[in-house]
Coordinates of C-alpha atoms and ligand atoms in Angstrom, one line a residue:
M1 CA -15.0 135.6 55.4
S2 CA -12.1 133.5 56.7
F3 CA -10.9 130.4 55.1
I4 CA -9.5 129.2 58.4
E5 CA -11.9 127.4 60.6
T6 CA -12.4 128.6 64.1
E7 CA -11.1 126.7 67.1
E8 CA -14.6 125.5 67.9
Q9 CA -15.1 124.2 64.3
T10 CA -11.8 122.4 64.4
A11 CA -12.7 120.9 67.8
L12 CA -16.1 119.9 66.5
R13 CA -14.4 118.0 63.6
A14 CA -12.1 116.2 66.0
A15 CA -14.9 115.3 68.4
V16 CA -17.1 113.9 65.6
R17 CA -14.1 111.9 64.4
S18 CA -13.5 110.5 67.8
A19 CA -17.1 109.5 68.3
V20 CA -17.5 107.8 64.9
E21 CA -14.0 106.1 65.0
S22 CA -14.9 104.4 68.2
Y23 CA -17.5 102.4 66.2
G24 CA -14.9 101.5 63.6
D25 CA -15.2 100.7 60.0
A26 CA -16.7 97.2 60.7
Y27 CA -19.7 98.7 62.4
N28 CA -20.5 101.0 59.5
E29 CA -19.9 98.3 56.9
E30 CA -21.9 95.7 58.5
H31 CA -24.9 98.0 58.9
A32 CA -24.7 99.3 55.3
R33 CA -24.3 95.8 53.8
N34 CA -27.3 94.5 55.7
G35 CA -29.4 97.7 55.3
H36 CA -29.6 98.1 59.1
S37 CA -29.8 101.7 60.4
M38 CA -26.9 102.9 62.5
T39 CA -29.2 103.5 65.4
E40 CA -26.6 103.3 68.2
L41 CA -24.4 105.8 66.4
W42 CA -27.3 108.1 65.8
K43 CA -28.2 108.0 69.5
E44 CA -24.6 108.7 70.5
L45 CA -24.3 111.6 68.1
G46 CA -27.6 113.0 69.4
Q47 CA -26.5 112.7 73.0
A48 CA -23.3 114.5 72.2
G49 CA -25.2 117.3 70.6
F50 CA -23.8 116.8 67.1
L51 CA -27.2 116.3 65.5
G52 CA -28.5 119.6 66.8
V53 CA -25.6 121.9 66.3
N54 CA -27.8 124.1 64.0
I55 CA -30.8 124.2 66.3
P56 CA -31.2 127.3 68.4
E57 CA -29.9 127.1 71.9
E58 CA -33.3 127.8 73.5
Y59 CA -34.4 124.4 72.2
G60 CA -31.3 122.6 73.4
G61 CA -29.3 122.9 70.3
G62 CA -25.8 124.2 69.6
G63 CA -27.0 127.6 68.2
A64 CA -24.5 127.3 65.4
G65 CA -25.4 127.0 61.7
M66 CA -25.5 124.9 58.6
Y67 CA -21.7 125.3 58.3
E68 CA -21.3 123.3 61.5
L69 CA -24.0 120.7 60.8
S70 CA -22.4 120.1 57.4
L71 CA -18.9 119.6 58.8
V72 CA -20.4 117.0 61.2
L73 CA -21.7 115.1 58.2
E74 CA -18.5 115.5 56.2
E75 CA -16.4 114.1 59.0
M76 CA -18.7 111.2 59.5
S77 CA -18.7 110.4 55.8
S78 CA -15.0 110.7 55.7
L79 CA -14.9 107.7 58.1
G80 CA -17.1 105.7 55.8
A81 CA -20.3 106.4 57.8
P82 CA -22.5 108.6 55.5
L83 CA -25.7 109.1 57.4
L84 CA -28.4 110.1 54.9
M85 CA -30.8 110.7 57.7
M86 CA -28.7 113.7 58.8
V87 CA -29.6 115.4 55.5
V88 CA -33.3 114.8 56.1
S89 CA -34.1 115.1 59.8
P90 CA -32.0 117.9 61.4
A91 CA -31.1 119.7 58.2
I92 CA -34.3 119.8 56.1
C93 CA -37.0 119.3 58.7
G94 CA -35.1 120.9 61.6
T95 CA -34.5 124.0 59.5
I96 CA -38.0 124.3 58.2
I97 CA -39.5 124.0 61.7
T98 CA -36.9 126.4 63.2
R99 CA -37.6 129.0 60.6
Y100 CA -41.3 128.6 59.9
G101 CA -42.8 126.5 62.6
T102 CA -45.3 128.0 65.1
Q103 CA -44.0 128.5 68.7
D104 CA -45.8 125.3 69.7
Q105 CA -44.3 123.3 66.8
K106 CA -40.8 124.5 67.7
E107 CA -41.3 123.5 71.4
R108 CA -42.7 120.2 70.4
W109 CA -40.1 119.0 67.9
L110 CA -36.9 120.9 68.1
P111 CA -35.5 119.5 71.3
G112 CA -36.0 116.0 69.9
F113 CA -34.1 116.9 66.7
T114 CA -31.3 118.1 68.9
D115 CA -30.8 115.0 70.9
G116 CA -31.8 112.6 68.1
S117 CA -34.8 111.3 69.9
T118 CA -37.2 112.7 67.3
V119 CA -36.5 111.6 63.7
M120 CA -38.5 113.1 60.8
A121 CA -38.4 111.9 57.2
F122 CA -39.2 114.3 54.4
G123 CA -41.5 113.4 51.5
I124 CA -41.8 115.6 48.4
T125 CA -41.0 113.3 45.4
E126 CA -44.0 111.6 43.8
P127 CA -44.2 108.8 41.3
D128 CA -46.0 110.9 38.6
A129 CA -44.2 114.2 39.3
G130 CA -40.5 113.3 39.9
S131 CA -38.3 116.3 39.3
N132 CA -41.3 118.4 38.5
S133 CA -42.3 119.1 42.0
H134 CA -44.7 121.8 40.9
N135 CA -46.8 118.9 39.6
I136 CA -47.3 117.0 42.9
S137 CA -50.8 115.8 43.4
T138 CA -50.9 115.0 47.2
V139 CA -53.7 117.2 48.3
A140 CA -54.8 118.4 51.8
K141 CA -58.4 119.4 52.3
R142 CA -59.7 121.1 55.3
E143 CA -62.7 119.3 57.1
G144 CA -63.7 121.1 60.2
D145 CA -60.7 121.1 62.6
E146 CA -58.8 118.5 60.6
W147 CA -56.8 118.2 57.5
V148 CA -57.4 115.2 55.2
L149 CA -54.5 114.1 53.1
N150 CA -54.5 111.9 50.0
G151 CA -51.6 111.0 47.8
R152 CA -48.4 109.0 47.2
K153 CA -44.7 109.7 47.6
I154 CA -41.7 107.7 46.4
Y155 CA -38.1 107.2 47.5
V156 CA -38.6 108.7 50.9
T157 CA -35.6 107.9 53.1
G158 CA -35.6 106.4 56.5
V159 CA -39.4 106.1 57.2
N160 CA -38.8 102.9 59.2
N161 CA -36.8 104.9 61.8
A162 CA -38.9 108.1 61.7
D163 CA -41.5 109.1 64.2
Y164 CA -42.9 111.6 61.7
V165 CA -42.8 112.4 58.0
L166 CA -42.9 116.0 56.9
I167 CA -45.2 115.8 53.8
V168 CA -45.2 118.3 51.1
A169 CA -48.8 118.6 49.8
R170 CA -51.0 121.1 48.1
L171 CA -54.0 122.9 49.5
V172 CA -56.5 125.4 48.2
D173 CA -55.5 129.0 48.8
E174 CA -58.6 130.7 50.3
R175 CA -57.8 134.0 48.5
S176 CA -56.9 132.9 45.0
G177 CA -58.7 129.6 44.9
R178 CA -55.5 128.1 43.5
L179 CA -53.5 125.2 44.8
K180 CA -50.4 126.1 46.8
P181 CA -47.8 124.0 48.5
A182 CA -48.0 123.3 52.2
M183 CA -46.2 121.0 54.6
F184 CA -47.7 118.7 57.2
V185 CA -46.1 116.8 60.0
L186 CA -47.6 113.3 59.8
P187 CA -47.0 110.9 62.7
R188 CA -45.9 107.6 61.2
E189 CA -48.6 105.5 62.9
T190 CA -51.6 107.6 61.7
P191 CA -54.5 105.6 60.3
G192 CA -54.7 105.7 56.5
F193 CA -50.9 106.1 56.2
E194 CA -48.9 103.2 54.9
Y195 CA -45.3 102.7 53.7
T196 CA -43.6 99.9 51.8
E197 CA -39.9 99.5 51.2
I198 CA -38.5 100.0 47.8
E199 CA -35.7 97.5 47.0
M200 CA -32.7 99.5 46.0
D201 CA -29.4 98.4 44.6
I202 CA -27.2 100.6 46.8
V203 CA -25.2 99.5 49.8
E204 CA -26.4 102.0 52.3
S205 CA -27.7 101.8 55.9
E206 CA -30.9 103.7 55.2
R207 CA -34.0 102.2 53.4
Q208 CA -36.2 104.0 50.9
Y209 CA -40.0 103.9 50.9
L210 CA -43.1 104.3 48.9
L211 CA -45.8 106.2 50.9
F212 CA -49.6 105.9 50.6
M213 CA -51.9 108.4 52.2
D214 CA -55.5 107.4 52.0
D215 CA -57.8 109.9 53.9
V216 CA -55.1 110.5 56.5
R217 CA -56.6 112.8 59.1
L218 CA -54.4 115.3 60.9
P219 CA -55.1 117.9 63.5
A220 CA -55.2 121.6 62.3
D221 CA -51.8 122.3 63.9
A222 CA -50.1 119.6 61.7
L223 CA -49.7 122.4 59.1
V224 CA -46.2 123.8 59.4
G225 CA -46.2 127.5 59.8
G226 CA -50.0 127.9 60.4
D227 CA -52.6 128.9 57.9
E228 CA -50.3 131.1 55.7
A229 CA -48.3 128.0 54.7
P230 CA -45.7 130.0 52.9
L231 CA -43.9 128.7 49.9
A232 CA -40.8 130.1 51.5
A233 CA -41.0 127.5 54.2
L234 CA -40.5 124.8 51.6
F235 CA -37.6 126.7 50.0
A236 CA -36.0 127.1 53.5
G237 CA -35.3 123.4 53.5
L238 CA -33.8 123.1 50.0
N239 CA -30.6 125.0 50.6
P240 CA -29.6 122.9 53.7
E241 CA -30.5 119.8 51.8
R242 CA -28.1 120.6 48.9
I243 CA -25.3 121.8 51.3
M244 CA -25.6 118.6 53.3
A245 CA -25.6 116.4 50.2
A246 CA -22.4 118.2 49.1
A247 CA -20.9 117.6 52.6
L248 CA -21.7 114.0 52.5
A249 CA -20.2 113.6 49.0
T250 CA -17.1 115.5 50.1
G251 CA -16.6 113.2 53.1
I252 CA -17.1 110.0 51.1
S253 CA -14.6 111.2 48.6
R254 CA -12.0 111.8 51.4
Y255 CA -12.7 108.3 52.6
A256 CA -12.0 106.8 49.2
I257 CA -8.9 108.9 48.5
G258 CA -7.6 108.1 51.9
K259 CA -8.0 104.4 51.3
A260 CA -6.4 104.6 47.9
T261 CA -3.3 106.6 49.1
S262 CA -2.6 104.1 51.9
Y263 CA -2.9 101.2 49.6
M264 CA -0.8 102.7 46.8
K265 CA 2.0 103.4 49.3
E266 CA 2.1 99.8 50.4
R267 CA 1.3 97.8 47.3
N268 CA 4.5 96.8 45.4
V269 CA 4.3 94.9 42.1
W270 CA 7.3 96.2 40.1
G271 CA 9.9 96.6 42.9
Q272 CA 8.5 99.9 44.0
P273 CA 5.2 101.1 45.5
I274 CA 2.5 101.6 42.8
A275 CA 2.1 105.1 44.2
Q276 CA 5.2 106.0 42.2
H277 CA 3.4 105.4 38.9
Q278 CA 2.1 108.8 37.8
G279 CA -0.6 107.0 35.9
L280 CA -2.1 106.4 39.3
A281 CA -0.8 109.4 41.3
H282 CA -1.9 112.1 38.9
P283 CA -5.6 111.1 38.5
L284 CA -5.8 110.7 42.3
A285 CA -4.3 114.2 42.8
K286 CA -6.8 115.6 40.3
C287 CA -9.6 114.0 42.3
H288 CA -8.2 115.5 45.4
I289 CA -8.2 118.9 43.8
E290 CA -11.7 118.6 42.6
V291 CA -13.0 117.4 46.0
E292 CA -11.3 120.4 47.7
L293 CA -12.9 122.8 45.2
A294 CA -16.3 121.2 45.8
K295 CA -15.7 121.5 49.6
L296 CA -14.9 125.1 49.2
M297 CA -18.1 125.7 47.4
Y298 CA -20.2 123.9 50.0
Q299 CA -18.5 125.9 52.7
K300 CA -19.2 129.1 50.8
A301 CA -22.9 128.0 50.4
A302 CA -23.2 127.3 54.1
F303 CA -21.5 130.6 55.0
I304 CA -23.9 132.6 52.8
Y305 CA -26.8 130.6 54.1
D306 CA -25.9 131.2 57.7
S307 CA -25.5 134.9 57.0
G308 CA -29.1 134.9 55.9
D309 CA -29.1 135.4 52.1
D310 CA -31.3 132.6 50.9
T311 CA -31.2 133.6 47.2
A312 CA -27.4 133.8 47.0
A313 CA -27.1 130.6 49.0
G314 CA -29.4 128.9 46.5
E315 CA -27.0 129.4 43.6
A316 CA -23.9 128.4 45.7
A317 CA -25.7 125.4 47.2
N318 CA -26.8 124.1 43.8
M319 CA -23.2 124.5 42.4
A320 CA -21.8 122.8 45.5
K321 CA -24.1 119.8 45.3
Y322 CA -23.3 119.4 41.6
A323 CA -19.6 119.8 42.0
A324 CA -19.4 117.5 45.1
A325 CA -21.5 114.8 43.5
E326 CA -19.4 114.8 40.3
A327 CA -16.1 114.9 42.3
S328 CA -17.2 112.0 44.5
I329 CA -18.2 109.8 41.6
A330 CA -14.8 110.4 40.0
A331 CA -13.0 110.0 43.3
L332 CA -14.6 106.7 44.1
D333 CA -14.0 105.4 40.6
Q334 CA -10.3 106.4 40.6
S335 CA -9.8 105.1 44.1
I336 CA -11.2 101.7 43.1
Q337 CA -8.8 101.8 40.1
S338 CA -5.9 102.5 42.4
L339 CA -6.5 99.2 44.3
G340 CA -6.9 97.1 41.2
G341 CA -8.9 93.9 42.0
A342 CA -8.8 94.8 45.7
G343 CA -10.8 97.9 44.9
L344 CA -13.7 95.7 43.9
S345 CA -13.3 93.2 46.8
K346 CA -15.5 93.1 49.8
E347 CA -12.4 93.1 52.1
Y348 CA -11.4 96.6 51.2
G349 CA -14.9 98.0 51.5
L350 CA -14.5 100.7 48.8
A351 CA -16.7 99.7 45.9
M352 CA -19.7 99.5 48.2
H353 CA -19.6 103.3 48.5
L354 CA -19.8 103.9 44.8
G355 CA -23.6 103.6 44.9
V356 CA -23.7 106.2 47.7
A357 CA -21.6 108.6 45.7
R358 CA -23.8 107.9 42.7
I359 CA -27.0 108.9 44.6
G360 CA -25.6 112.5 44.6
R361 CA -26.0 112.8 40.8
V362 CA -29.8 112.0 41.1
A363 CA -30.9 113.2 44.6
P364 CA -32.0 115.3 46.3
V365 CA -32.1 117.1 42.9
S366 CA -30.6 115.7 39.7
R367 CA -27.5 116.9 37.9
E368 CA -29.7 118.0 35.0
M369 CA -32.1 120.1 37.1
I370 CA -29.1 121.9 38.6
L371 CA -27.7 122.6 35.2
N372 CA -31.2 123.9 34.2
Y373 CA -31.2 126.2 37.3
I374 CA -27.7 127.5 36.7
G375 CA -28.4 128.0 33.0
Q376 CA -31.5 129.9 33.7
H377 CA -30.8 131.8 36.9
S378 CA -27.0 132.4 36.8
L379 CA -26.6 132.8 33.0
G380 CA -30.0 134.1 32.1
L381 CA -30.5 131.4 29.4
P382 CA -34.1 130.5 28.4
K383 CA -35.9 127.7 30.1
S384 CA -35.9 124.6 28.0
Y385 CA -38.8 122.7 29.4
Ligands
FAD1 C1 -31.3 107.2 47.6 C2 -32.4 108.2 47.3 C3 -33.0 108.9 48.4 C4 -34.0 109.8 48.2 N1 -34.6 110.4 49.3 C5 -35.7 111.2 49.1 C6 -36.4 111.7 50.3 O1 -36.0 111.4 51.5 N2 -37.5 112.4 50.1 C7 -38.0 112.7 48.8 O2 -39.0 113.4 48.7 N3 -37.3 112.2 47.7 C8 -36.2 111.5 47.9 N4 -35.5 111.0 46.7 C9 -36.0 111.3 45.4 C10 -35.1 112.2 44.6 O3 -35.2 113.5 45.1 C11 -35.6 112.0 43.1 O4 -35.2 110.7 42.7 C12 -35.0 113.1 42.2 O5 -35.5 114.4 42.5 C13 -35.2 112.8 40.7 O6 -36.6 112.5 40.5 P1 -37.0 111.2 39.7 O7 -36.3 110.0 40.4 O8 -38.5 111.1 39.7 O9 -36.5 111.4 38.3 P2 -37.2 112.0 37.0 O10 -37.8 113.3 37.4 O11 -38.1 111.0 36.4 O12 -36.0 112.2 36.1 C14 -35.4 111.2 35.3 C15 -34.2 111.8 34.5 O13 -34.7 112.8 33.7 C16 -34.0 114.0 33.9 N5 -34.8 115.2 33.8 C17 -36.1 115.4 34.3 N6 -36.5 116.6 34.0 C18 -35.6 117.2 33.2 C19 -35.5 118.5 32.6 N7 -36.4 119.4 32.7 N8 -34.3 118.7 31.9 C20 -33.3 117.8 31.8 N9 -33.4 116.6 32.4 C21 -34.5 116.3 33.1 C22 -33.5 113.9 35.4 O14 -32.4 114.7 35.6 C23 -33.2 112.4 35.4 O15 -31.9 112.2 34.9 C24 -34.5 110.1 46.9 C25 -33.9 109.4 45.8 C26 -32.9 108.5 46.0 C27 -32.3 107.8 44.8

């Protein structure tokens, strides 16, 4: 493993920066504040191939891995444009279909993930199951050539922009008679499917939705991976989800620390720049160190994931998501402090990202559930719940 990025990876970072910078801070801010999706930016990223860097070349993608996709999101977020939909559509859904979709499913959806023309949301969380995803009650029953889905989902990101939602449901295993997880691609306009927006108190360009499935009928081939519906297909999406969440948190931290350092060098209230006060410089330096450590961990997770070891990647991806979320909350908080009152003003556009950083402690998996996982799987401690 090299700690030095390749020429291609460095060039990818620069190309993403140049594409996002051309929109400018004002574009990102205006969309986030008004809850409008950054559709134009999404399209441009898709056309440039950035959204599909992880998709195999035979489907029009870049043929690279999660390392490259996560660096795209890190760079975007470092410019104040954290696109949550990148975690969901190309990373979770794109990976699941690439690894477990049937040939027909790959041909149907992967080219669209690559150029951004197909957007897929991902619904697993349920109102009555929450973190306990083993307890989901969305059920799929087979009726002739169709699947019939009933259930509810909550906090599903970006359904308003999605052509499809990848729904995690349960179906009866023919052999054991027990319920097992399975995923279905549900076109958004299917009869029986409804979605309503949940009002959130976060300044972010993506909206969150409550989903209702009431006798939603889907064709047999809506089941991802065919009749075997392996649990592994679901797990395939979880590591990319955590790696991408860590990349987003890393980027948003860089954005905040960058704003704080520029301000501290300029601001002068005692005859010298406030940057000279160690009371400000040290905590910001500490944040920088913690962000760099978290970045290293997500890069390690992506590297292991791309080399094909899902189990080892699981531990690293959970640690990376935890570390990056905690580092970003601290970085946003300290950066706001560095600007004093300006840190909380609209003009400097910093405080609005605190909510985005704060998402990382709850989603896609909460801080506590990661600590449970590490306690149990890394340290061999007993399960507490
Ligand atoms: C902005 C945003 C976007 C999201 N996008 C999506 C999406 O696109 N698709 C999707 O399916 N979901 C999405 N989610 C849902 C997210 O994954 C859940 O909110 C998260 O998994 C926590 O579930 P919950 O909200 O039901 O909390 P709960 O499970 O009710 O947990 C509440 C609190 O209890 C703690 N807790 C629960 N169980 C334990 C335990 N065993 N030990 C210790 N503490 C525990 C939790 O850590 C948390 O602090 C999103 C959420 C947000 C906020």
